[in-house]
PDB file of C-alpha atoms and ligand atoms in Angstrom:
ATOM      1  CA  MET K   2       1.218-119.566 115.037  1.00  0.00           C
ATOM      2  CA  THR K   3       0.710-122.941 116.620  1.00  0.00           C
ATOM      3  CA  GLU K   4       2.308-124.084 119.821  1.00  0.00           C
ATOM      4  CA  LYS K   5       4.550-126.364 117.822  1.00  0.00           C
ATOM      5  CA  SER K   6       6.237-123.374 116.176  1.00  0.00           C
ATOM      6  CA  ALA K   7       7.708-122.281 119.530  1.00  0.00           C
ATOM      7  CA  LYS K   8      10.814-124.437 119.202  1.00  0.00           C
ATOM      8  CA  ARG K   9      13.331-123.775 121.911  1.00  0.00           C
ATOM      9  CA  ILE K  10      16.110-121.589 120.525  1.00  0.00           C
ATOM     10  CA  ALA K  11      19.183-120.745 122.581  1.00  0.00           C
ATOM     11  CA  LEU K  12      20.185-117.118 123.131  1.00  0.00           C
ATOM     12  CA  SER K  13      22.951-116.006 120.802  1.00  0.00           C
ATOM     13  CA  GLN K  14      26.219-114.688 122.229  1.00  0.00           C
ATOM     14  CA  PRO K  15      25.469-111.113 121.002  1.00  0.00           C
ATOM     15  CA  ALA K  16      22.059-111.319 122.741  1.00  0.00           C
ATOM     16  CA  LYS K  17      23.766-112.391 125.958  1.00  0.00           C
ATOM     17  CA  ASP K  18      26.357-109.615 125.689  1.00  0.00           C
ATOM     18  CA  TRP K  19      23.555-107.099 125.152  1.00  0.00           C
ATOM     19  CA  LEU K  20      21.764-108.349 128.270  1.00  0.00           C
ATOM     20  CA  TRP K  21      24.797-108.268 130.560  1.00  0.00           C
ATOM     21  CA  SER K  22      25.492-104.756 129.375  1.00  0.00           C
ATOM     22  CA  GLU K  23      21.876-103.686 129.886  1.00  0.00           C
ATOM     23  CA  SER K  24      21.880-104.991 133.463  1.00  0.00           C
ATOM     24  CA  GLY K  25      25.043-103.090 134.368  1.00  0.00           C
ATOM     25  CA  GLY K  26      26.034-106.152 136.386  1.00  0.00           C
ATOM     26  CA  HIS K  27      23.109-105.872 138.814  1.00  0.00           C
ATOM     27  CA  CYS K  28      19.900-107.839 139.297  1.00  0.00           C
ATOM     28  CA  GLN K  29      17.254-106.041 137.216  1.00  0.00           C
ATOM     29  CA  ASN K  30      14.587-106.348 139.903  1.00  0.00           C
ATOM     30  CA  PRO K  31      14.458-102.712 141.130  1.00  0.00           C
ATOM     31  CA  ASP K  32      13.709-103.872 144.686  1.00  0.00           C
ATOM     32  CA  CYS K  33      16.842-106.028 144.714  1.00  0.00           C
ATOM     33  CA  ARG K  34      19.693-104.761 142.516  1.00  0.00           C
ATOM     34  CA  ALA K  35      22.091-107.394 143.911  1.00  0.00           C
ATOM     35  CA  ASP K  36      25.633-107.114 142.587  1.00  0.00           C
ATOM     36  CA  LEU K  37      26.017-110.070 140.239  1.00  0.00           C
ATOM     37  CA  TYR K  38      29.775-109.756 139.922  1.00  0.00           C
ATOM     38  CA  GLY K  39      30.752-108.940 143.456  1.00  0.00           C
ATOM     39  CA  PHE K  40      31.533-112.447 144.575  1.00  0.00           C
ATOM     40  CA  ALA K  41      34.580-113.913 142.971  1.00  0.00           C
ATOM     41  CA  GLU K  42      36.832-113.084 140.100  1.00  0.00           C
ATOM     42  CA  GLN K  43      35.910-114.846 136.857  1.00  0.00           C
ATOM     43  CA  LYS K  44      32.554-115.879 138.219  1.00  0.00           C
ATOM     44  CA  HIS K  45      29.191-114.204 138.470  1.00  0.00           C
ATOM     45  CA  ILE K  46      25.841-115.251 139.897  1.00  0.00           C
ATOM     46  CA  GLY K  47      23.602-113.639 137.252  1.00  0.00           C
ATOM     47  CA  GLU K  48      20.905-115.684 135.553  1.00  0.00           C
ATOM     48  CA  LEU K  49      19.154-115.015 132.269  1.00  0.00           C
ATOM     49  CA  ALA K  50      15.435-115.402 132.958  1.00  0.00           C
ATOM     50  CA  HIS K  51      12.883-115.654 130.148  1.00  0.00           C
ATOM     51  CA  ILE K  52       9.869-113.371 130.453  1.00  0.00           C
ATOM     52  CA  ILE K  53       7.804-115.611 128.167  1.00  0.00           C
ATOM     53  CA  PRO K  54       9.457-119.047 128.502  1.00  0.00           C
ATOM     54  CA  ALA K  55      11.689-120.459 125.763  1.00  0.00           C
ATOM     55  CA  SER K  56       9.161-123.201 125.081  1.00  0.00           C
ATOM     56  CA  MET K  57       5.500-123.792 125.910  1.00  0.00           C
ATOM     57  CA  GLY K  58       4.404-124.820 129.369  1.00  0.00           C
ATOM     58  CA  GLY K  59       6.645-122.724 131.621  1.00  0.00           C
ATOM     59  CA  PRO K  60       5.759-119.719 133.804  1.00  0.00           C
ATOM     60  CA  ARG K  61       3.840-116.911 131.962  1.00  0.00           C
ATOM     61  CA  SER K  62       3.543-119.256 128.992  1.00  0.00           C
ATOM     62  CA  ALA K  63      -0.161-118.587 128.584  1.00  0.00           C
ATOM     63  CA  GLU K  64       0.299-114.798 128.457  1.00  0.00           C
ATOM     64  CA  GLU K  65       1.651-114.736 124.893  1.00  0.00           C
ATOM     65  CA  PRO K  66       1.380-118.276 123.469  1.00  0.00           C
ATOM     66  CA  GLU K  67       1.732-117.003 119.905  1.00  0.00           C
ATOM     67  CA  LEU K  68       5.401-115.998 120.278  1.00  0.00           C
ATOM     68  CA  THR K  69       7.751-117.990 118.054  1.00  0.00           C
ATOM     69  CA  GLY K  70      10.903-119.644 119.328  1.00  0.00           C
ATOM     70  CA  ARG K  71      12.950-116.925 117.697  1.00  0.00           C
ATOM     71  CA  GLU K  72      10.980-114.141 119.393  1.00  0.00           C
ATOM     72  CA  ARG K  73      11.420-115.886 122.723  1.00  0.00           C
ATOM     73  CA  ALA K  74      15.192-115.903 122.211  1.00  0.00           C
ATOM     74  CA  ARG K  75      15.384-112.145 121.687  1.00  0.00           C
ATOM     75  CA  PRO K  76      17.016-110.066 124.448  1.00  0.00           C
ATOM     76  CA  GLU K  77      13.755-108.077 124.807  1.00  0.00           C
ATOM     77  CA  ASN K  78      12.229-111.276 126.218  1.00  0.00           C
ATOM     78  CA  VAL K  79      14.916-111.902 128.813  1.00  0.00           C
ATOM     79  CA  VAL K  80      15.635-110.254 132.140  1.00  0.00           C
ATOM     80  CA  VAL K  81      18.908-110.541 134.104  1.00  0.00           C
ATOM     81  CA  LEU K  82      18.319-111.603 137.691  1.00  0.00           C
ATOM     82  CA  CYS K  83      20.067-112.901 140.778  1.00  0.00           C
ATOM     83  CA  PRO K  84      19.271-116.570 141.569  1.00  0.00           C
ATOM     84  CA  THR K  85      16.794-115.632 144.321  1.00  0.00           C
ATOM     85  CA  CYS K  86      14.718-113.284 142.143  1.00  0.00           C
ATOM     86  CA  HIS K  87      14.795-115.791 139.264  1.00  0.00           C
ATOM     87  CA  THR K  88      13.364-118.476 141.532  1.00  0.00           C
ATOM     88  CA  VAL K  89      10.678-116.165 142.921  1.00  0.00           C
ATOM     89  CA  ILE K  90       9.358-114.869 139.560  1.00  0.00           C
ATOM     90  CA  ASP K  91       9.023-118.416 138.238  1.00  0.00           C
ATOM     91  CA  LYS K  92       7.447-119.855 141.407  1.00  0.00           C
ATOM     92  CA  VAL K  93       4.706-117.203 141.595  1.00  0.00           C
ATOM     93  CA  PRO K  94       4.447-116.016 137.985  1.00  0.00           C
ATOM     94  CA  GLU K  95       0.946-114.613 138.613  1.00  0.00           C
ATOM     95  CA  GLU K  96       2.609-111.981 140.838  1.00  0.00           C
ATOM     96  CA  TYR K  97       5.187-111.252 138.147  1.00  0.00           C
ATOM     97  CA  PRO K  98       3.410-110.998 134.793  1.00  0.00           C
ATOM     98  CA  ALA K  99       5.321-110.105 131.605  1.00  0.00           C
ATOM     99  CA  ASP K 100       4.441-106.392 131.847  1.00  0.00           C
ATOM    100  CA  VAL K 101       6.002-106.108 135.296  1.00  0.00           C
ATOM    101  CA  LEU K 102       9.225-107.767 134.128  1.00  0.00           C
ATOM    102  CA  ARG K 103       9.387-105.549 131.034  1.00  0.00           C
ATOM    103  CA  GLY K 104       8.975-102.564 133.355  1.00  0.00           C
ATOM    104  CA  TRP K 105      12.003-103.806 135.330  1.00  0.00           C
ATOM    105  CA  LYS K 106      14.035-103.858 132.109  1.00  0.00           C
ATOM    106  CA  ARG K 107      12.997-100.313 131.206  1.00  0.00           C
ATOM    107  CA  ARG K 108      13.969 -99.021 134.660  1.00  0.00           C
ATOM    108  CA  SER K 109      17.281-100.837 134.502  1.00  0.00           C
ATOM    109  CA  GLN K 110      18.005 -99.329 131.078  1.00  0.00           C
ATOM    110  CA  LYS K 111      17.234 -95.861 132.431  1.00  0.00           C
ATOM    111  CA  ALA K 112      19.450 -96.347 135.494  1.00  0.00           C
ATOM    112  CA  ARG K 113      22.338 -97.517 133.329  1.00  0.00           C
ATOM    113  CA  ALA K 114      21.957 -94.580 130.935  1.00  0.00           C
ATOM    114  CA  LEU K 115      21.896 -92.128 133.834  1.00  0.00           C
ATOM    115  CA  ALA K 116      24.972 -93.604 135.486  1.00  0.00           C
ATOM    116  CA  HIS K 117      27.089 -94.352 132.439  1.00  0.00           C
ATOM    117  CA  GLY K 118      25.494 -92.887 129.331  1.00  0.00           C
ATOM    118  CA  THR K 119      25.101 -89.224 130.175  1.00  0.00           C
ATOM    119  CA  PRO K 120      27.739 -86.568 129.476  1.00  0.00           C
ATOM    120  CA  MET K 121      28.856 -84.303 132.345  1.00  0.00           C
ATOM    121  CA  PHE K 122      29.752 -80.835 131.176  1.00  0.00           C
ATOM    122  CA  SER K 123      32.178 -78.403 132.739  1.00  0.00           C
ATOM    123  CA  SER K 124      30.453 -75.263 131.491  1.00  0.00           C
ATOM    124  CA  ARG K 125      26.974 -73.946 130.727  1.00  0.00           C
ATOM    125  CA  LEU K 126      28.085 -73.204 127.185  1.00  0.00           C
ATOM    126  CA  GLU K 127      28.970 -76.829 126.469  1.00  0.00           C
ATOM    127  CA  ALA K 128      25.792 -78.071 128.119  1.00  0.00           C
ATOM    128  CA  ARG K 129      23.721 -75.533 126.178  1.00  0.00           C
ATOM    129  CA  LYS K 130      25.195 -76.755 122.866  1.00  0.00           C
ATOM    130  CA  PHE K 131      24.182 -80.293 123.720  1.00  0.00           C
ATOM    131  CA  VAL K 132      20.634 -79.554 124.842  1.00  0.00           C
ATOM    132  CA  GLU K 133      20.070 -77.084 122.001  1.00  0.00           C
ATOM    133  CA  GLU K 134      20.329 -79.836 119.426  1.00  0.00           C
ATOM    134  CA  LEU K 135      17.794 -82.047 121.157  1.00  0.00           C
ATOM    135  CA  LEU K 136      15.395 -79.170 121.779  1.00  0.00           C
ATOM    136  CA  GLY K 137      15.745 -78.133 118.134  1.00  0.00           C
ATOM    137  CA  ALA K 138      14.977 -81.636 116.883  1.00  0.00           C
ATOM    138  CA  ASN K 139      11.889 -81.862 119.083  1.00  0.00           C
ATOM    139  CA  ARG K 140      10.709 -78.416 118.019  1.00  0.00           C
ATOM    140  CA  ALA K 141      11.048 -79.387 114.354  1.00  0.00           C
ATOM    141  CA  VAL K 142       8.901 -82.486 114.885  1.00  0.00           C
ATOM    142  CA  PHE K 143       6.307 -80.477 116.772  1.00  0.00           C
ATOM    143  CA  ASP K 144       6.167 -77.793 114.084  1.00  0.00           C
ATOM    144  CA  LEU K 145       5.797 -80.411 111.336  1.00  0.00           C
ATOM    145  CA  TYR K 146       3.400 -82.868 112.971  1.00  0.00           C
ATOM    146  CA  GLY K 147       2.270 -81.504 116.326  1.00  0.00           C
ATOM    147  CA  PRO K 148      -1.392 -81.353 117.287  1.00  0.00           C
ATOM    148  CA  LEU K 149      -2.859 -78.144 115.929  1.00  0.00           C
ATOM    149  CA  ASP K 150      -6.577 -77.653 116.311  1.00  0.00           C
ATOM    150  CA  ASP K 151      -7.323 -76.879 112.689  1.00  0.00           C
ATOM    151  CA  VAL K 152      -5.253 -79.559 110.913  1.00  0.00           C
ATOM    152  CA  PHE K 153      -5.111 -82.696 113.032  1.00  0.00           C
ATOM    153  CA  ASP K 154      -6.617 -85.404 110.856  1.00  0.00           C
ATOM    154  CA  ASP K 155      -5.929 -89.138 111.237  1.00  0.00           C
ATOM    155  CA  THR K 156      -2.871 -89.137 108.973  1.00  0.00           C
ATOM    156  CA  ARG K 157      -1.242 -86.301 110.850  1.00  0.00           C
ATOM    157  CA  ALA K 158      -2.167 -87.850 114.190  1.00  0.00           C
ATOM    158  CA  GLU K 159      -0.527 -91.124 113.160  1.00  0.00           C
ATOM    159  CA  GLN K 160       2.657 -89.368 112.050  1.00  0.00           C
ATOM    160  CA  TRP K 161       2.702 -87.380 115.270  1.00  0.00           C
ATOM    161  CA  ARG K 162       2.389 -90.567 117.314  1.00  0.00           C
ATOM    162  CA  ARG K 163       5.266 -92.187 115.430  1.00  0.00           C
ATOM    163  CA  HIS K 164       7.552 -89.177 115.830  1.00  0.00           C
ATOM    164  CA  VAL K 165       6.721 -88.808 119.512  1.00  0.00           C
ATOM    165  CA  GLU K 166       7.809 -92.390 120.098  1.00  0.00           C
ATOM    166  CA  ASN K 167      10.890 -92.338 117.872  1.00  0.00           C
ATOM    167  CA  THR K 168      12.204 -88.823 118.429  1.00  0.00           C
ATOM    168  CA  ILE K 169      10.554 -86.766 121.148  1.00  0.00           C
ATOM    169  CA  ILE K 170      10.447 -89.348 123.939  1.00  0.00           C
ATOM    170  CA  PRO K 171      14.057 -90.564 123.481  1.00  0.00           C
ATOM    171  CA  ASN K 172      15.248 -86.933 123.236  1.00  0.00           C
ATOM    172  CA  ASN K 173      13.275 -85.993 126.349  1.00  0.00           C
ATOM    173  CA  GLN K 174      14.854 -88.866 128.252  1.00  0.00           C
ATOM    174  CA  THR K 175      18.322 -87.683 127.254  1.00  0.00           C
ATOM    175  CA  LEU K 176      17.464 -84.083 128.153  1.00  0.00           C
ATOM    176  CA  LEU K 177      16.199 -85.128 131.581  1.00  0.00           C
ATOM    177  CA  ARG K 178      19.316 -87.160 132.286  1.00  0.00           C
ATOM    178  CA  VAL K 179      21.618 -84.341 131.160  1.00  0.00           C
ATOM    179  CA  LEU K 180      19.757 -81.831 133.324  1.00  0.00           C
ATOM    180  CA  GLN K 181      19.917 -84.181 136.287  1.00  0.00           C
ATOM    181  CA  VAL K 182      23.598 -85.044 135.954  1.00  0.00           C
ATOM    182  CA  ASN K 183      24.556 -81.405 135.261  1.00  0.00           C
ATOM    183  CA  ARG K 184      22.230 -79.972 137.863  1.00  0.00           C
ATOM    184  CA  GLU K 185      24.850 -77.733 139.447  1.00  0.00           C
ATOM    185  CA  LEU K 186      25.119 -75.746 136.215  1.00  0.00           C
ATOM    186  CA  LEU K 187      21.464 -74.692 136.449  1.00  0.00           C
ATOM    187  CA  SER K 188      20.171 -71.518 138.080  1.00  0.00           C
ATOM    188  CA  ARG K 189      17.409 -71.732 140.658  1.00  0.00           C
ATOM    189  CA  SER K 190      14.658 -70.874 138.196  1.00  0.00           C
ATOM    190  CA  GLU K 191      16.103 -73.276 135.632  1.00  0.00           C
ATOM    191  CA  LYS K 192      15.886 -76.071 138.174  1.00  0.00           C
ATOM    192  CA  ALA K 193      12.199 -75.267 138.582  1.00  0.00           C
ATOM    193  CA  THR K 194      11.756 -75.288 134.795  1.00  0.00           C
ATOM    194  CA  ALA K 195      13.518 -78.659 134.593  1.00  0.00           C
ATOM    195  CA  GLN K 196      11.089 -80.038 137.156  1.00  0.00           C
ATOM    196  CA  ILE K 197       8.043 -78.937 135.167  1.00  0.00           C
ATOM    197  CA  PHE K 198       9.642 -80.363 132.041  1.00  0.00           C
ATOM    198  CA  ALA K 199      10.149 -83.679 133.863  1.00  0.00           C
ATOM    199  CA  VAL K 200       6.435 -83.830 134.714  1.00  0.00           C
ATOM    200  CA  HIS K 201       5.523 -82.985 131.116  1.00  0.00           C
ATOM    201  CA  ALA K 202       7.896 -85.644 129.757  1.00  0.00           C
ATOM    202  CA  GLN K 203       6.675 -88.296 132.181  1.00  0.00           C
ATOM    203  CA  GLU K 204       3.028 -87.696 131.276  1.00  0.00           C
ATOM    204  CA  LEU K 205       3.773 -87.744 127.560  1.00  0.00           C
ATOM    205  CA  GLU K 206       5.589 -91.043 127.985  1.00  0.00           C
ATOM    206  CA  GLU K 207       2.764 -92.593 129.995  1.00  0.00           C
ATOM    207  CA  ARG K 208       0.249 -91.602 127.356  1.00  0.00           C
ATOM    208  CA  HIS K 209       2.254 -92.794 124.375  1.00  0.00           C
ATOM    209  CA  LEU K 210       4.215 -95.781 125.636  1.00  0.00           C
ATOM    210  CA  GLU K 211       1.911 -97.170 128.291  1.00  0.00           C
ATOM    211  CA  GLY K 212      -1.411 -96.054 126.805  1.00  0.00           C
ATOM    212  CA  ASN K 213      -2.327 -94.524 130.147  1.00  0.00           C
ATOM    213  CA  TRP K 214      -4.505 -91.507 129.374  1.00  0.00           C
ATOM    214  CA  THR K 215      -5.404 -90.682 132.966  1.00  0.00           C
ATOM    215  CA  PRO K 216      -2.425 -88.470 133.905  1.00  0.00           C
ATOM    216  CA  GLY K 217      -2.684 -84.749 133.337  1.00  0.00           C
ATOM    217  CA  SER K 218      -1.222 -83.107 130.290  1.00  0.00           C
ATOM    218  CA  THR K 219       1.245 -80.585 131.612  1.00  0.00           C
ATOM    219  CA  ARG K 220       2.398 -78.464 128.708  1.00  0.00           C
ATOM    220  CA  PHE K 221       6.013 -78.172 127.608  1.00  0.00           C
ATOM    221  CA  PRO K 222       7.352 -75.181 129.602  1.00  0.00           C
ATOM    222  CA  ASN K 223       8.438 -72.440 127.203  1.00  0.00           C
ATOM    223  CA  ALA K 224      11.346 -71.517 129.474  1.00  0.00           C
ATOM    224  CA  MET K 225      12.944 -74.865 128.473  1.00  0.00           C
ATOM    225  CA  GLU K 226      13.725 -73.393 125.055  1.00  0.00           C
ATOM    226  CA  SER K 227      16.287 -71.037 126.584  1.00  0.00           C
ATOM    227  CA  ILE K 228      17.536 -73.223 129.446  1.00  0.00           C
ATOM    228  CA  LEU K 229      21.309 -72.859 130.046  1.00  0.00           C
ATOM    229  CA  GLU K 230      21.352 -69.950 127.615  1.00  0.00           C
ATOM    230  CA  ASP K 231      23.320 -66.877 128.705  1.00  0.00           C
ATOM    231  CA  LYS K 232      22.490 -63.616 127.092  1.00  0.00           C
ATOM    232  CA  GLY K 233      25.826 -62.259 126.060  1.00  0.00           C
TER     233      GLY K 233
HETATM  234 ZN1  LIG W  20      17.571-110.088 142.705  1.00  0.00          ZN
END
C-alpha cells in the first residue's frame, strides 16, 4: 500500500453507533471515564478519536502507515474520548501509542459486558445450567485439540491456537463475569476455585492475545468442572 491509498473515509453511521454503544457513554480512557452524556439533554461531549489517523500525517501516523482509508474508518481504529483526553492523546502521541489505546478499548468492552451484558441468576440451578454449557464447550475443544504430549504437531498446535482465541478465551471471559456478578451464589470453596480460574484465564489470555509468554501457566482447576453443582 502506498500513502496515497489512505484516502480519508468518514465513519459510517453503523460504525458510530457501535462505538457509542461500546463506550457505554463514558470516556474510554480508564483513568478518566468522564460521563459523556451527563451535561445536557440532547447533547453529549464525546469525541471519536482515531487511533491511526484518518489520513497520513497525523498523530501515530507512522506506527501503521500501510493501513488503507477503509481500515482507518473501522470502529476498531477509533476510541471514544472526552475532549480533554482527545486533546492529550494527540498532543503527546508518543505517550499514547496505538497499543495503549487499543488496550483502553478492550478494558471498556469488558467493563460494559460486566455491567450490562452478564445475566444475574436467582438460583444455583439456573447459574449451573448457564456455566455448564460454556464449560462443556471448552472441554470439547480441549479434548479435540488441546496440547497432549504425544500428539502435538504443528497442525494441531495451530488449530489449538485458533480455538483458544475463538472459543476458550471468549467463554472464559463470560464465565468470569457470571461468577463475579453471581458471587453470592457461590460457596466459600467455590469462590476460591473461581479465583484460581481467574488467574488461569488471565494467563492464557496474556499468552494468546498479547503474546506475553512470561506469566506462569496456572492450570485449569478441576473443581471448576463441578462449580455450582449440587449433588442431589
Ligand atoms: Zn477522558
